[in-house]
mmCIF file of C-alpha atoms in Angstrom:
data_model
loop_
_atom_site.group_PDB
_atom_site.id
_atom_site.type_symbol
_atom_site.label_atom_id
_atom_site.label_comp_id
_atom_site.label_asym_id
_atom_site.label_seq_id
_atom_site.Cartn_x
_atom_site.Cartn_y
_atom_site.Cartn_z
ATOM 1 C CA MET A 146 -104.447 -95.714 -11.922
ATOM 2 C CA LYS A 147 -103.046 -94.366 -15.218
ATOM 3 C CA ASN A 148 -102.052 -96.922 -17.831
ATOM 4 C CA PRO A 149 -98.239 -96.648 -18.177
ATOM 5 C CA THR A 150 -98.485 -97.482 -21.867
ATOM 6 C CA LYS A 151 -100.338 -94.185 -22.417
ATOM 7 C CA SER A 152 -97.247 -92.142 -21.545
ATOM 8 C CA LYS A 153 -95.950 -89.518 -23.979
ATOM 9 C CA GLY A 154 -94.233 -91.011 -27.015
ATOM 10 C CA VAL A 155 -95.612 -94.554 -26.531
ATOM 11 C CA ASP A 156 -98.819 -95.961 -28.005
ATOM 12 C CA ALA A 157 -101.213 -98.479 -26.468
ATOM 13 C CA LYS A 158 -99.151 -101.417 -27.783
ATOM 14 C CA GLY A 159 -95.999 -100.119 -26.156
ATOM 15 C CA THR A 160 -94.337 -99.037 -29.407
ATOM 16 C CA GLU A 161 -93.133 -95.565 -30.183
ATOM 17 C CA PRO A 162 -95.063 -93.790 -32.981
ATOM 18 C CA LYS A 163 -93.365 -92.739 -36.187
ATOM 19 C CA ASN A 164 -91.930 -89.236 -36.227
ATOM 20 C CA LEU A 165 -94.481 -87.223 -38.216
ATOM 21 C CA GLU A 166 -93.146 -83.948 -39.609
ATOM 22 C CA ALA A 167 -95.561 -81.093 -38.942
ATOM 23 C CA LYS A 168 -96.651 -79.258 -42.096
ATOM 24 C CA PRO A 169 -97.107 -75.499 -41.920
ATOM 25 C CA VAL A 170 -100.700 -74.358 -42.260
ATOM 26 C CA ALA A 171 -101.271 -71.229 -44.312
ATOM 27 C CA ALA A 172 -103.171 -68.492 -42.567
ATOM 28 C CA LYS A 173 -106.657 -67.753 -43.811
ATOM 29 C CA GLY A 174 -106.466 -65.679 -46.966
ATOM 30 C CA ALA A 175 -102.747 -66.391 -47.446
ATOM 31 C CA GLN A 176 -101.379 -67.812 -50.678
ATOM 32 C CA ALA A 177 -100.117 -71.387 -50.587
ATOM 33 C CA PRO A 178 -96.373 -71.847 -51.276
ATOM 34 C CA GLY A 179 -95.684 -72.327 -54.980
ATOM 35 C CA ALA A 180 -99.136 -71.173 -56.058
ATOM 36 C CA ALA A 181 -99.534 -68.697 -58.904
ATOM 37 C CA PRO A 182 -99.906 -65.089 -57.734
ATOM 38 C CA THR A 183 -103.436 -63.778 -57.481
ATOM 39 C CA THR A 184 -104.350 -60.408 -58.953
ATOM 40 C CA VAL A 185 -106.712 -58.428 -56.756
ATOM 41 C CA VAL A 186 -108.069 -55.112 -57.913
ATOM 42 C CA GLY A 187 -108.772 -52.562 -55.236
ATOM 43 C CA ARG A 188 -107.192 -49.872 -53.114
ATOM 44 C CA GLY A 189 -103.551 -50.799 -52.615
ATOM 45 C CA ALA A 190 -103.819 -53.817 -54.910
ATOM 46 C CA THR A 191 -102.654 -54.459 -58.464
ATOM 47 C CA ASP A 192 -104.006 -51.674 -60.646
ATOM 48 C CA GLN A 193 -104.907 -53.744 -63.682
ATOM 49 C CA GLU A 194 -107.473 -56.385 -64.585
ATOM 50 C CA ALA A 195 -107.129 -59.070 -67.238
ATOM 51 C CA LEU A 196 -109.352 -58.071 -70.154
ATOM 52 C CA SER A 197 -109.842 -58.995 -73.797
ATOM 53 C CA THR A 198 -111.007 -55.903 -75.665
ATOM 54 C CA SER A 199 -110.362 -54.099 -78.948
ATOM 55 C CA ILE A 200 -107.397 -52.357 -77.288
ATOM 56 C CA ASP A 201 -104.295 -54.321 -76.313
ATOM 57 C CA ALA A 202 -102.893 -54.306 -72.790
ATOM 58 C CA ASP A 203 -100.185 -51.721 -73.466
ATOM 59 C CA GLY A 204 -102.728 -49.439 -75.102
ATOM 60 C CA ARG A 205 -105.126 -49.764 -72.178
ATOM 61 C CA ASN A 206 -102.329 -48.921 -69.758
ATOM 62 C CA ALA A 207 -101.338 -45.793 -71.680
ATOM 63 C CA VAL A 208 -104.906 -44.559 -72.101
ATOM 64 C CA ALA A 209 -105.849 -45.307 -68.488
ATOM 65 C CA ASP A 210 -102.838 -43.328 -67.253
ATOM 66 C CA ALA A 211 -103.868 -40.373 -69.424
ATOM 67 C CA LEU A 212 -107.442 -40.628 -68.161
ATOM 68 C CA LYS A 213 -106.282 -40.572 -64.551
ATOM 69 C CA VAL A 214 -104.727 -37.170 -65.213
ATOM 70 C CA ALA A 215 -107.927 -36.037 -66.949
ATOM 71 C CA LEU A 216 -109.936 -37.239 -63.953
ATOM 72 C CA ALA A 217 -107.685 -35.373 -61.522
ATOM 73 C CA ASP A 218 -108.004 -32.175 -63.556
ATOM 74 C CA SER A 219 -111.778 -32.538 -63.848
ATOM 75 C CA TYR A 220 -112.260 -33.135 -60.139
ATOM 76 C CA ALA A 221 -109.956 -30.246 -59.206
ATOM 77 C CA MET A 222 -111.882 -27.974 -61.583
ATOM 78 C CA TYR A 223 -115.124 -29.161 -59.981
ATOM 79 C CA VAL A 224 -113.877 -28.265 -56.497
ATOM 80 C CA LYS A 225 -112.462 -24.897 -57.555
ATOM 81 C CA THR A 226 -115.546 -23.904 -59.571
ATOM 82 C CA LEU A 227 -117.765 -24.898 -56.666
ATOM 83 C CA GLY A 228 -115.708 -22.635 -54.402
ATOM 84 C CA VAL A 229 -116.221 -19.701 -56.760
ATOM 85 C CA HIS A 230 -119.942 -20.497 -56.925
ATOM 86 C CA TRP A 231 -120.158 -20.276 -53.137
ATOM 87 C CA ASN A 232 -118.021 -17.177 -52.687
ATOM 88 C CA VAL A 233 -118.722 -14.930 -55.669
ATOM 89 C CA THR A 234 -119.884 -11.398 -54.739
ATOM 90 C CA GLY A 235 -120.706 -8.086 -56.378
ATOM 91 C CA PRO A 236 -123.331 -6.621 -58.716
ATOM 92 C CA SER A 237 -123.020 -9.606 -61.099
ATOM 93 C CA PHE A 238 -123.551 -12.088 -58.261
ATOM 94 C CA PHE A 239 -126.700 -13.746 -59.574
ATOM 95 C CA GLY A 240 -125.410 -14.236 -63.113
ATOM 96 C CA LEU A 241 -122.041 -15.581 -61.961
ATOM 97 C CA HIS A 242 -123.655 -17.740 -59.296
ATOM 98 C CA THR A 243 -125.917 -19.260 -61.955
ATOM 99 C CA LEU A 244 -123.088 -19.696 -64.481
ATOM 100 C CA THR A 245 -120.748 -21.440 -62.046
ATOM 101 C CA ASP A 246 -123.646 -23.575 -60.787
ATOM 102 C CA ALA A 247 -124.062 -25.072 -64.255
ATOM 103 C CA GLN A 248 -120.309 -25.473 -64.699
ATOM 104 C CA TYR A 249 -119.534 -27.261 -61.435
ATOM 105 C CA LYS A 250 -122.466 -29.647 -61.886
ATOM 106 C CA GLU A 251 -121.296 -30.529 -65.398
ATOM 107 C CA LEU A 252 -117.764 -31.107 -64.111
ATOM 108 C CA HIS A 253 -119.055 -33.451 -61.413
ATOM 109 C CA THR A 254 -120.829 -35.546 -64.048
ATOM 110 C CA ALA A 255 -117.763 -35.482 -66.307
ATOM 111 C CA ALA A 256 -115.511 -36.791 -63.538
ATOM 112 C CA ASP A 257 -117.873 -39.716 -63.030
ATOM 113 C CA VAL A 258 -117.856 -40.554 -66.752
ATOM 114 C CA ILE A 259 -114.054 -40.422 -66.929
ATOM 115 C CA ALA A 260 -113.696 -42.620 -63.831
ATOM 116 C CA GLU A 261 -116.049 -45.206 -65.311
ATOM 117 C CA ARG A 262 -114.011 -45.275 -68.520
ATOM 118 C CA ILE A 263 -110.882 -45.958 -66.463
ATOM 119 C CA ARG A 264 -112.694 -48.898 -64.866
ATOM 120 C CA ALA A 265 -113.860 -50.135 -68.281
ATOM 121 C CA LEU A 266 -110.193 -50.266 -69.311
ATOM 122 C CA GLY A 267 -109.468 -52.536 -66.352
ATOM 123 C CA HIS A 268 -107.781 -50.032 -64.061
ATOM 124 C CA VAL A 269 -108.637 -48.639 -60.646
ATOM 125 C CA ALA A 270 -109.843 -45.042 -60.729
ATOM 126 C CA PRO A 271 -107.987 -42.737 -58.310
ATOM 127 C CA ALA A 272 -110.339 -41.550 -55.588
ATOM 128 C CA SER A 273 -108.372 -39.586 -53.004
ATOM 129 C CA PHE A 274 -107.589 -35.896 -52.630
ATOM 130 C CA SER A 275 -103.871 -36.680 -52.436
ATOM 131 C CA GLU A 276 -103.953 -38.501 -55.781
ATOM 132 C CA PHE A 277 -105.907 -35.707 -57.458
ATOM 133 C CA ARG A 278 -103.636 -33.023 -56.002
ATOM 134 C CA ALA A 279 -100.515 -34.833 -57.194
ATOM 135 C CA ALA A 280 -101.769 -35.349 -60.758
ATOM 136 C CA SER A 281 -103.712 -32.149 -61.483
ATOM 137 C CA CYS A 282 -102.418 -28.878 -62.905
ATOM 138 C CA VAL A 283 -105.192 -26.999 -61.057
ATOM 139 C CA ASP A 284 -104.265 -25.356 -57.746
ATOM 140 C CA VAL A 285 -107.191 -25.751 -55.359
ATOM 141 C CA GLU A 286 -105.248 -24.662 -52.271
ATOM 142 C CA THR A 287 -105.224 -20.943 -53.100
ATOM 143 C CA PRO A 288 -106.711 -18.622 -50.446
ATOM 144 C CA HIS A 289 -109.972 -16.783 -51.027
ATOM 145 C CA LYS A 290 -109.600 -13.913 -53.489
ATOM 146 C CA SER A 291 -111.744 -11.198 -55.004
ATOM 147 C CA THR A 292 -114.372 -12.218 -57.550
ATOM 148 C CA PRO A 293 -112.401 -10.911 -60.587
ATOM 149 C CA GLU A 294 -109.257 -12.726 -59.415
ATOM 150 C CA MET A 295 -111.160 -15.989 -58.906
ATOM 151 C CA LEU A 296 -112.714 -15.724 -62.365
ATOM 152 C CA LYS A 297 -109.334 -15.033 -63.999
ATOM 153 C CA GLU A 298 -107.920 -18.132 -62.329
ATOM 154 C CA LEU A 299 -110.830 -20.244 -63.550
ATOM 155 C CA VAL A 300 -110.285 -18.959 -67.093
ATOM 156 C CA ALA A 301 -106.591 -19.887 -66.993
ATOM 157 C CA ASP A 302 -107.334 -23.252 -65.366
ATOM 158 C CA ASN A 303 -109.964 -24.180 -67.968
ATOM 159 C CA GLU A 304 -107.568 -23.305 -70.772
ATOM 160 C CA ALA A 305 -104.769 -25.354 -69.189
ATOM 161 C CA VAL A 306 -107.065 -28.340 -68.694
ATOM 162 C CA ALA A 307 -108.266 -28.093 -72.308
ATOM 163 C CA ARG A 308 -104.649 -28.380 -73.466
ATOM 164 C CA ARG A 309 -104.110 -31.416 -71.243
ATOM 165 C CA MET A 310 -107.292 -33.024 -72.573
ATOM 166 C CA LEU A 311 -105.832 -32.617 -76.070
ATOM 167 C CA GLU A 312 -102.678 -34.438 -74.984
ATOM 168 C CA ALA A 313 -104.784 -37.242 -73.519
ATOM 169 C CA SER A 314 -106.941 -37.497 -76.655
ATOM 170 C CA ASN A 315 -103.776 -37.849 -78.750
ATOM 171 C CA ILE A 316 -102.684 -40.763 -76.559
ATOM 172 C CA ALA A 317 -106.084 -42.393 -77.064
ATOM 173 C CA GLU A 318 -105.801 -41.863 -80.828
ATOM 174 C CA ASP A 319 -102.300 -43.375 -80.906
ATOM 175 C CA ASN A 320 -103.687 -46.499 -79.215
ATOM 176 C CA ASP A 321 -106.809 -46.813 -81.406
ATOM 177 C CA ASP A 322 -109.184 -46.080 -78.516
ATOM 178 C CA LYS A 323 -111.791 -44.187 -80.514
ATOM 179 C CA PHE A 324 -114.331 -44.037 -77.700
ATOM 180 C CA THR A 325 -111.927 -42.362 -75.277
ATOM 181 C CA GLU A 326 -110.575 -40.093 -78.005
ATOM 182 C CA ASP A 327 -114.071 -38.791 -78.797
ATOM 183 C CA MET A 328 -114.884 -38.362 -75.117
ATOM 184 C CA LEU A 329 -111.753 -36.292 -74.504
ATOM 185 C CA ILE A 330 -112.270 -34.176 -77.618
ATOM 186 C CA ALA A 331 -115.707 -33.303 -76.232
ATOM 187 C CA ARG A 332 -114.069 -32.303 -72.943
ATOM 188 C CA ILE A 333 -111.774 -29.905 -74.803
ATOM 189 C CA GLY A 334 -114.841 -28.115 -76.136
ATOM 190 C CA VAL A 335 -116.443 -27.895 -72.692
ATOM 191 C CA HIS A 336 -113.380 -26.351 -71.043
ATOM 192 C CA GLU A 337 -112.818 -23.909 -73.888
ATOM 193 C CA GLU A 338 -116.462 -22.823 -73.686
ATOM 194 C CA ASN A 339 -116.257 -22.480 -69.900
ATOM 195 C CA ALA A 340 -113.191 -20.274 -70.279
ATOM 196 C CA TRP A 341 -114.955 -18.113 -72.869
ATOM 197 C CA MET A 342 -118.053 -17.585 -70.702
ATOM 198 C CA LEU A 343 -116.000 -16.720 -67.632
ATOM 199 C CA ARG A 344 -113.757 -14.396 -69.618
ATOM 200 C CA ALA A 345 -116.791 -12.623 -71.097
ATOM 201 C CA SER A 346 -118.200 -12.174 -67.587
ATOM 202 C CA LEU A 347 -115.123 -10.184 -66.615
ATOM 203 C CA GLY A 348 -116.007 -7.494 -69.168
#
């Protein structure tokens, strides 16, 4: 037989328990009410880390934003130059194939260096085609064209990117980021040289 004193709302001594207010339990990974916000760096998270470097926070933000554009341009140039490398034809095939081989490989390395500098400044490096497409001045969606037309586009693209690298280097200079300034000045030289070699190949 069940003990009647064990019924709901009554304890073993026959007295009703105190009304205990249930406290909400935060879900795993959720932030407790009133707690300070947590900064998480990653895809879709806050795009800035707390750092203490020779460059102040505002300067890091400005330089990182400029570098994200430089990264987008470099990656777009890598993709477009690689496409020319694959599809070049004609009597100058071997020379152009070799030239664009060296250029696209250098651009791939450059994109990696720029992305790592963005990370060193405490920001997340963009890593999606949509982000690169939105930020870059280089059109990588153009249909296949003749070899001379592709080379002319690469010349114009390299010159445009060189000008944008100059703008980015000026932002780095304004914010006393000497390392980034020097890196971007070097990129200007690379793109201007690439444009010259491609232009000379057109005859």
